[in-house]
Amino acid sequence: MTEETPGFEEKPDVPSGATPDDAEPKAAPKEGAAPAGDGNETAGLVAQLDQVRTALHERTLDLQRLQAEYQNYRRRVERDRITVKEIAIANLLTELLPVLDDIGRAREHGELVGGFKSVAESLETVAAKMGLQQFGKEGEPFDPTIHEALMHSYAPDVTETTCVAILQPGYRIGERTIRPARVAVAEPQPGAQTVKAEGAEDKASEAKQAGAADGKENGGPDEG
């Protein structure tokens, strides 16, 4: 057994070179108390998050705007491409119209025979596949938007300006007219409507008088 020396308290061993303060235990931090720097750091993170959200919203709007512009660009390019194609086809078919007129005249005169007939029909088939449509018929009303009047006359048997002869057929591609139909037109005979009206009145009057005479012959009531 060892004897304790009275008047002395045991102290923890202190390493050589250390100060007495190092030997004293440090007080533990109080529970629930946050460091002062944590609040500032949280506020900074929230501010950064708001900035990121704002930037994301702006970039999203930019992307949507670019996408809309690209769609409009695609539609415009497609529309221009179709227009250029239609113009090219119309120009080509316009140059072929004299040839088609010659084929039509040859058919009317019975000269479309043999190999020439096969070539002509093949050409007409190709033109039809490219959208070429022929129009213009005798007896249809005259329409200045699709007809070109080359001859004019009067006729008693028409009630409006009418195409009485097709000198050259018209051609269109879709709704676009590339050549109007060249026609001869006839208008109602001046005064024909007045003559017809007077004739109808005379006939009605004669019929009325004839009916009255028949009534008397059949023993109608005598005047008192």
PDB file of C-alpha atoms in Angstrom:
ATOM      1  CA  MET A   1       0.000   0.000   0.000  1.00  0.00           C
ATOM      2  CA  THR A   2       1.110   3.486  -0.767  1.00  0.00           C
ATOM      3  CA  GLU A   3       0.667   6.301   1.555  1.00  0.00           C
ATOM      4  CA  GLU A   4      -1.009   9.516   0.377  1.00  0.00           C
ATOM      5  CA  THR A   5       0.783  12.667   1.216  1.00  0.00           C
ATOM      6  CA  PRO A   6      -1.549  14.975   3.037  1.00  0.00           C
ATOM      7  CA  GLY A   7      -2.196  18.397   1.546  1.00  0.00           C
ATOM      8  CA  PHE A   8      -1.628  17.332  -2.088  1.00  0.00           C
ATOM      9  CA  GLU A   9      -4.312  16.625  -4.726  1.00  0.00           C
ATOM     10  CA  GLU A  10      -3.766  14.449  -7.688  1.00  0.00           C
ATOM     11  CA  LYS A  11      -3.662  16.322 -11.012  1.00  0.00           C
ATOM     12  CA  PRO A  12      -3.770  14.827 -14.443  1.00  0.00           C
ATOM     13  CA  ASP A  13      -0.524  14.279 -16.133  1.00  0.00           C
ATOM     14  CA  VAL A  14       0.503  17.242 -18.199  1.00  0.00           C
ATOM     15  CA  PRO A  15       2.778  16.729 -21.136  1.00  0.00           C
ATOM     16  CA  SER A  16       6.055  18.446 -21.013  1.00  0.00           C
ATOM     17  CA  GLY A  17       6.017  21.872 -22.611  1.00  0.00           C
ATOM     18  CA  ALA A  18       2.228  22.311 -22.240  1.00  0.00           C
ATOM     19  CA  THR A  19       0.682  25.162 -20.341  1.00  0.00           C
ATOM     20  CA  PRO A  20      -1.536  24.617 -17.357  1.00  0.00           C
ATOM     21  CA  ASP A  21      -4.567  25.749 -19.344  1.00  0.00           C
ATOM     22  CA  ASP A  22      -4.133  22.793 -21.655  1.00  0.00           C
ATOM     23  CA  ALA A  23      -4.631  20.422 -18.773  1.00  0.00           C
ATOM     24  CA  GLU A  24      -8.020  21.902 -17.895  1.00  0.00           C
ATOM     25  CA  PRO A  25     -10.961  20.305 -19.726  1.00  0.00           C
ATOM     26  CA  LYS A  26     -12.769  22.597 -22.208  1.00  0.00           C
ATOM     27  CA  ALA A  27     -16.418  23.376 -21.612  1.00  0.00           C
ATOM     28  CA  ALA A  28     -18.771  21.563 -24.036  1.00  0.00           C
ATOM     29  CA  PRO A  29     -20.911  23.783 -26.290  1.00  0.00           C
ATOM     30  CA  LYS A  30     -24.504  24.242 -25.218  1.00  0.00           C
ATOM     31  CA  GLU A  31     -27.008  22.023 -26.927  1.00  0.00           C
ATOM     32  CA  GLY A  32     -29.402  23.684 -29.458  1.00  0.00           C
ATOM     33  CA  ALA A  33     -27.266  26.734 -30.101  1.00  0.00           C
ATOM     34  CA  ALA A  34     -26.364  27.192 -33.817  1.00  0.00           C
ATOM     35  CA  PRO A  35     -23.131  28.866 -34.799  1.00  0.00           C
ATOM     36  CA  ALA A  36     -23.506  32.483 -35.880  1.00  0.00           C
ATOM     37  CA  GLY A  37     -22.198  31.760 -39.409  1.00  0.00           C
ATOM     38  CA  ASP A  38     -24.884  29.136 -40.222  1.00  0.00           C
ATOM     39  CA  GLY A  39     -27.696  31.722 -40.571  1.00  0.00           C
ATOM     40  CA  ASN A  40     -25.705  33.837 -43.014  1.00  0.00           C
ATOM     41  CA  GLU A  41     -24.788  30.749 -45.014  1.00  0.00           C
ATOM     42  CA  THR A  42     -28.455  29.653 -45.276  1.00  0.00           C
ATOM     43  CA  ALA A  43     -29.547  33.112 -46.406  1.00  0.00           C
ATOM     44  CA  GLY A  44     -26.849  33.083 -49.063  1.00  0.00           C
ATOM     45  CA  LEU A  45     -27.963  29.663 -50.336  1.00  0.00           C
ATOM     46  CA  VAL A  46     -31.580  30.836 -50.578  1.00  0.00           C
ATOM     47  CA  ALA A  47     -30.511  33.894 -52.545  1.00  0.00           C
ATOM     48  CA  GLN A  48     -28.454  31.733 -54.903  1.00  0.00           C
ATOM     49  CA  LEU A  49     -31.418  29.361 -55.360  1.00  0.00           C
ATOM     50  CA  ASP A  50     -33.667  32.288 -56.278  1.00  0.00           C
ATOM     51  CA  GLN A  51     -31.128  33.484 -58.802  1.00  0.00           C
ATOM     52  CA  VAL A  52     -30.887  30.018 -60.335  1.00  0.00           C
ATOM     53  CA  ARG A  53     -34.674  29.767 -60.571  1.00  0.00           C
ATOM     54  CA  THR A  54     -34.888  33.167 -62.249  1.00  0.00           C
ATOM     55  CA  ALA A  55     -32.166  32.243 -64.731  1.00  0.00           C
ATOM     56  CA  LEU A  56     -33.885  28.903 -65.467  1.00  0.00           C
ATOM     57  CA  HIS A  57     -37.191  30.667 -66.141  1.00  0.00           C
ATOM     58  CA  GLU A  58     -35.520  33.118 -68.508  1.00  0.00           C
ATOM     59  CA  ARG A  59     -33.705  30.339 -70.370  1.00  0.00           C
ATOM     60  CA  THR A  60     -36.984  28.393 -70.647  1.00  0.00           C
ATOM     61  CA  LEU A  61     -38.706  31.416 -72.193  1.00  0.00           C
ATOM     62  CA  ASP A  62     -35.794  31.858 -74.593  1.00  0.00           C
ATOM     63  CA  LEU A  63     -36.012  28.203 -75.612  1.00  0.00           C
ATOM     64  CA  GLN A  64     -39.756  28.428 -76.201  1.00  0.00           C
ATOM     65  CA  ARG A  65     -39.288  31.578 -78.272  1.00  0.00           C
ATOM     66  CA  LEU A  66     -36.563  29.947 -80.365  1.00  0.00           C
ATOM     67  CA  GLN A  67     -38.703  26.866 -80.882  1.00  0.00           C
ATOM     68  CA  ALA A  68     -41.649  28.989 -82.081  1.00  0.00           C
ATOM     69  CA  GLU A  69     -39.372  30.917 -84.452  1.00  0.00           C
ATOM     70  CA  TYR A  70     -37.967  27.657 -85.808  1.00  0.00           C
ATOM     71  CA  GLN A  71     -41.458  26.253 -86.433  1.00  0.00           C
ATOM     72  CA  ASN A  72     -42.442  29.452 -88.244  1.00  0.00           C
ATOM     73  CA  TYR A  73     -39.240  29.242 -90.280  1.00  0.00           C
ATOM     74  CA  ARG A  74     -39.988  25.642 -91.271  1.00  0.00           C
ATOM     75  CA  ARG A  75     -43.540  26.508 -92.322  1.00  0.00           C
ATOM     76  CA  ARG A  76     -42.310  29.502 -94.310  1.00  0.00           C
ATOM     77  CA  VAL A  77     -39.647  27.428 -96.073  1.00  0.00           C
ATOM     78  CA  GLU A  78     -42.166  24.686 -96.881  1.00  0.00           C
ATOM     79  CA  ARG A  79     -44.648  27.243 -98.226  1.00  0.00           C
ATOM     80  CA  ASP A  80     -41.954  28.882-100.357  1.00  0.00           C
ATOM     81  CA  ARG A  81     -40.836  25.484-101.639  1.00  0.00           C
ATOM     82  CA  ILE A  82     -44.375  24.601-102.723  1.00  0.00           C
ATOM     83  CA  THR A  83     -44.818  28.002-104.353  1.00  0.00           C
ATOM     84  CA  VAL A  84     -41.574  27.686-106.307  1.00  0.00           C
ATOM     85  CA  LYS A  85     -42.559  24.192-107.423  1.00  0.00           C
ATOM     86  CA  GLU A  86     -45.982  25.375-108.600  1.00  0.00           C
ATOM     87  CA  ILE A  87     -44.446  28.288-110.495  1.00  0.00           C
ATOM     88  CA  ALA A  88     -41.926  25.992-112.200  1.00  0.00           C
ATOM     89  CA  ILE A  89     -44.660  23.521-113.218  1.00  0.00           C
ATOM     90  CA  ALA A  90     -46.913  26.345-114.442  1.00  0.00           C
ATOM     91  CA  ASN A  91     -44.089  27.809-116.546  1.00  0.00           C
ATOM     92  CA  LEU A  92     -43.346  24.404-118.088  1.00  0.00           C
ATOM     93  CA  LEU A  93     -46.974  23.640-118.884  1.00  0.00           C
ATOM     94  CA  THR A  94     -47.514  27.137-120.289  1.00  0.00           C
ATOM     95  CA  GLU A  95     -44.800  26.430-122.837  1.00  0.00           C
ATOM     96  CA  LEU A  96     -46.570  23.167-123.755  1.00  0.00           C
ATOM     97  CA  LEU A  97     -49.984  24.755-124.353  1.00  0.00           C
ATOM     98  CA  PRO A  98     -49.352  25.463-128.105  1.00  0.00           C
ATOM     99  CA  VAL A  99     -48.411  21.817-128.543  1.00  0.00           C
ATOM    100  CA  LEU A 100     -51.608  20.728-126.784  1.00  0.00           C
ATOM    101  CA  ASP A 101     -53.594  23.095-129.031  1.00  0.00           C
ATOM    102  CA  ASP A 102     -52.043  21.455-132.113  1.00  0.00           C
ATOM    103  CA  ILE A 103     -52.957  18.031-130.737  1.00  0.00           C
ATOM    104  CA  GLY A 104     -56.543  19.181-130.207  1.00  0.00           C
ATOM    105  CA  ARG A 105     -56.846  20.532-133.757  1.00  0.00           C
ATOM    106  CA  ALA A 106     -55.363  17.358-135.179  1.00  0.00           C
ATOM    107  CA  ARG A 107     -57.917  15.308-133.230  1.00  0.00           C
ATOM    108  CA  GLU A 108     -60.795  17.448-134.526  1.00  0.00           C
ATOM    109  CA  HIS A 109     -59.647  16.914-138.139  1.00  0.00           C
ATOM    110  CA  GLY A 110     -59.079  13.194-137.713  1.00  0.00           C
ATOM    111  CA  GLU A 111     -55.319  13.459-138.158  1.00  0.00           C
ATOM    112  CA  LEU A 112     -54.430  11.988-134.757  1.00  0.00           C
ATOM    113  CA  VAL A 113     -53.467   8.478-135.922  1.00  0.00           C
ATOM    114  CA  GLY A 114     -50.607   6.027-135.690  1.00  0.00           C
ATOM    115  CA  GLY A 115     -47.513   6.775-133.668  1.00  0.00           C
ATOM    116  CA  PHE A 116     -48.398  10.449-133.448  1.00  0.00           C
ATOM    117  CA  LYS A 117     -51.584   9.496-131.584  1.00  0.00           C
ATOM    118  CA  SER A 118     -49.634   7.477-128.979  1.00  0.00           C
ATOM    119  CA  VAL A 119     -47.141  10.280-128.406  1.00  0.00           C
ATOM    120  CA  ALA A 120     -49.916  12.877-128.141  1.00  0.00           C
ATOM    121  CA  GLU A 121     -51.908  10.824-125.644  1.00  0.00           C
ATOM    122  CA  SER A 122     -48.787  10.181-123.560  1.00  0.00           C
ATOM    123  CA  LEU A 123     -48.050  13.917-123.465  1.00  0.00           C
ATOM    124  CA  GLU A 124     -51.624  14.703-122.386  1.00  0.00           C
ATOM    125  CA  THR A 125     -51.422  12.043-119.673  1.00  0.00           C
ATOM    126  CA  VAL A 126     -48.186  13.479-118.273  1.00  0.00           C
ATOM    127  CA  ALA A 127     -49.633  17.001-118.309  1.00  0.00           C
ATOM    128  CA  ALA A 128     -52.726  15.764-116.434  1.00  0.00           C
ATOM    129  CA  LYS A 129     -50.550  14.062-113.812  1.00  0.00           C
ATOM    130  CA  MET A 130     -48.768  17.370-113.264  1.00  0.00           C
ATOM    131  CA  GLY A 131     -52.138  18.949-112.413  1.00  0.00           C
ATOM    132  CA  LEU A 132     -53.116  20.528-115.736  1.00  0.00           C
ATOM    133  CA  GLN A 133     -56.902  20.751-116.182  1.00  0.00           C
ATOM    134  CA  GLN A 134     -58.772  21.833-119.309  1.00  0.00           C
ATOM    135  CA  PHE A 135     -61.993  23.839-119.100  1.00  0.00           C
ATOM    136  CA  GLY A 136     -64.433  25.655-121.357  1.00  0.00           C
ATOM    137  CA  LYS A 137     -67.648  24.266-122.881  1.00  0.00           C
ATOM    138  CA  GLU A 138     -70.195  25.572-125.308  1.00  0.00           C
ATOM    139  CA  GLY A 139     -73.403  26.769-123.723  1.00  0.00           C
ATOM    140  CA  GLU A 140     -71.964  27.773-120.344  1.00  0.00           C
ATOM    141  CA  PRO A 141     -72.474  31.321-119.042  1.00  0.00           C
ATOM    142  CA  PHE A 142     -69.703  33.768-119.844  1.00  0.00           C
ATOM    143  CA  ASP A 143     -67.410  34.446-116.870  1.00  0.00           C
ATOM    144  CA  PRO A 144     -64.817  37.200-117.457  1.00  0.00           C
ATOM    145  CA  THR A 145     -62.539  35.731-114.780  1.00  0.00           C
ATOM    146  CA  ILE A 146     -61.994  32.509-116.747  1.00  0.00           C
ATOM    147  CA  HIS A 147     -63.162  33.385-120.286  1.00  0.00           C
ATOM    148  CA  GLU A 148     -61.700  35.708-122.894  1.00  0.00           C
ATOM    149  CA  ALA A 149     -64.245  36.842-125.484  1.00  0.00           C
ATOM    150  CA  LEU A 150     -62.756  37.058-128.985  1.00  0.00           C
ATOM    151  CA  MET A 151     -66.051  37.234-130.900  1.00  0.00           C
ATOM    152  CA  HIS A 152     -69.391  38.809-130.023  1.00  0.00           C
ATOM    153  CA  SER A 153     -72.874  38.413-131.453  1.00  0.00           C
ATOM    154  CA  TYR A 154     -76.572  38.526-130.575  1.00  0.00           C
ATOM    155  CA  ALA A 155     -78.896  35.558-130.451  1.00  0.00           C
ATOM    156  CA  PRO A 156     -82.634  35.377-129.831  1.00  0.00           C
ATOM    157  CA  ASP A 157     -82.444  32.024-128.040  1.00  0.00           C
ATOM    158  CA  VAL A 158     -80.190  33.048-125.115  1.00  0.00           C
ATOM    159  CA  THR A 159     -81.248  34.794-121.930  1.00  0.00           C
ATOM    160  CA  GLU A 160     -77.761  35.844-120.772  1.00  0.00           C
ATOM    161  CA  THR A 161     -74.280  36.282-122.174  1.00  0.00           C
ATOM    162  CA  THR A 162     -73.342  32.753-123.223  1.00  0.00           C
ATOM    163  CA  CYS A 163     -70.294  31.026-124.678  1.00  0.00           C
ATOM    164  CA  VAL A 164     -71.511  29.734-128.057  1.00  0.00           C
ATOM    165  CA  ALA A 165     -68.123  28.534-129.363  1.00  0.00           C
ATOM    166  CA  ILE A 166     -64.807  27.533-127.782  1.00  0.00           C
ATOM    167  CA  LEU A 167     -62.001  28.856-129.947  1.00  0.00           C
ATOM    168  CA  GLN A 168     -59.247  27.708-127.563  1.00  0.00           C
ATOM    169  CA  PRO A 169     -59.795  25.733-124.346  1.00  0.00           C
ATOM    170  CA  GLY A 170     -58.649  27.207-121.067  1.00  0.00           C
ATOM    171  CA  TYR A 171     -56.214  25.559-118.680  1.00  0.00           C
ATOM    172  CA  ARG A 172     -55.744  25.735-114.935  1.00  0.00           C
ATOM    173  CA  ILE A 173     -53.546  24.145-112.259  1.00  0.00           C
ATOM    174  CA  GLY A 174     -55.576  23.709-109.117  1.00  0.00           C
ATOM    175  CA  GLU A 175     -57.260  27.063-108.532  1.00  0.00           C
ATOM    176  CA  ARG A 176     -54.733  28.968-110.636  1.00  0.00           C
ATOM    177  CA  THR A 177     -55.738  29.802-114.216  1.00  0.00           C
ATOM    178  CA  ILE A 178     -52.731  29.759-116.531  1.00  0.00           C
ATOM    179  CA  ARG A 179     -54.777  30.562-119.663  1.00  0.00           C
ATOM    180  CA  PRO A 180     -58.393  31.666-119.947  1.00  0.00           C
ATOM    181  CA  ALA A 181     -60.704  29.934-122.386  1.00  0.00           C
ATOM    182  CA  ARG A 182     -60.941  31.960-125.596  1.00  0.00           C
ATOM    183  CA  VAL A 183     -64.551  31.945-126.708  1.00  0.00           C
ATOM    184  CA  ALA A 184     -67.209  33.470-128.922  1.00  0.00           C
ATOM    185  CA  VAL A 185     -70.102  34.899-126.936  1.00  0.00           C
ATOM    186  CA  ALA A 186     -73.690  35.758-127.755  1.00  0.00           C
ATOM    187  CA  GLU A 187     -75.961  38.158-125.910  1.00  0.00           C
ATOM    188  CA  PRO A 188     -79.747  38.296-125.939  1.00  0.00           C
ATOM    189  CA  GLN A 189     -81.187  40.136-128.952  1.00  0.00           C
ATOM    190  CA  PRO A 190     -81.913  43.779-128.014  1.00  0.00           C
ATOM    191  CA  GLY A 191     -85.677  44.234-127.563  1.00  0.00           C
ATOM    192  CA  ALA A 192     -86.286  40.485-127.565  1.00  0.00           C
ATOM    193  CA  GLN A 193     -87.520  40.535-123.976  1.00  0.00           C
ATOM    194  CA  THR A 194     -89.969  43.369-124.764  1.00  0.00           C
ATOM    195  CA  VAL A 195     -91.322  41.551-127.834  1.00  0.00           C
ATOM    196  CA  LYS A 196     -91.733  38.354-125.832  1.00  0.00           C
ATOM    197  CA  ALA A 197     -93.591  40.168-123.077  1.00  0.00           C
ATOM    198  CA  GLU A 198     -95.924  41.878-125.544  1.00  0.00           C
ATOM    199  CA  GLY A 199     -96.573  38.583-127.329  1.00  0.00           C
ATOM    200  CA  ALA A 200     -97.402  36.885-124.049  1.00  0.00           C
ATOM    201  CA  GLU A 201     -99.857  39.647-123.160  1.00  0.00           C
ATOM    202  CA  ASP A 202    -101.538  39.369-126.572  1.00  0.00           C
ATOM    203  CA  LYS A 203    -101.875  35.615-126.213  1.00  0.00           C
ATOM    204  CA  ALA A 204    -103.349  35.983-122.718  1.00  0.00           C
ATOM    205  CA  SER A 205    -105.841  38.544-123.996  1.00  0.00           C
ATOM    206  CA  GLU A 206    -106.883  36.335-126.906  1.00  0.00           C
ATOM    207  CA  ALA A 207    -107.322  33.367-124.577  1.00  0.00           C
ATOM    208  CA  LYS A 208    -109.500  35.454-122.254  1.00  0.00           C
ATOM    209  CA  GLN A 209    -111.707  36.637-125.096  1.00  0.00           C
ATOM    210  CA  ALA A 210    -112.041  33.116-126.447  1.00  0.00           C
ATOM    211  CA  GLY A 211    -113.097  31.865-123.017  1.00  0.00           C
ATOM    212  CA  ALA A 212    -115.763  34.533-122.742  1.00  0.00           C
ATOM    213  CA  ALA A 213    -117.139  33.681-126.162  1.00  0.00           C
ATOM    214  CA  ASP A 214    -117.310  29.987-125.294  1.00  0.00           C
ATOM    215  CA  GLY A 215    -119.281  30.817-122.161  1.00  0.00           C
ATOM    216  CA  LYS A 216    -121.932  32.630-124.127  1.00  0.00           C
ATOM    217  CA  GLU A 217    -122.257  29.852-126.723  1.00  0.00           C
ATOM    218  CA  ASN A 218    -122.734  27.251-124.009  1.00  0.00           C
ATOM    219  CA  GLY A 219    -125.806  29.051-122.621  1.00  0.00           C
ATOM    220  CA  GLY A 220    -124.327  31.337-120.075  1.00  0.00           C
ATOM    221  CA  PRO A 221    -126.641  33.551-117.997  1.00  0.00           C
ATOM    222  CA  ASP A 222    -128.350  36.298-120.009  1.00  0.00           C
ATOM    223  CA  GLU A 223    -128.316  39.839-118.876  1.00  0.00           C
ATOM    224  CA  GLY A 224    -131.694  40.812-117.313  1.00  0.00           C
TER     225      GLY A 224
END
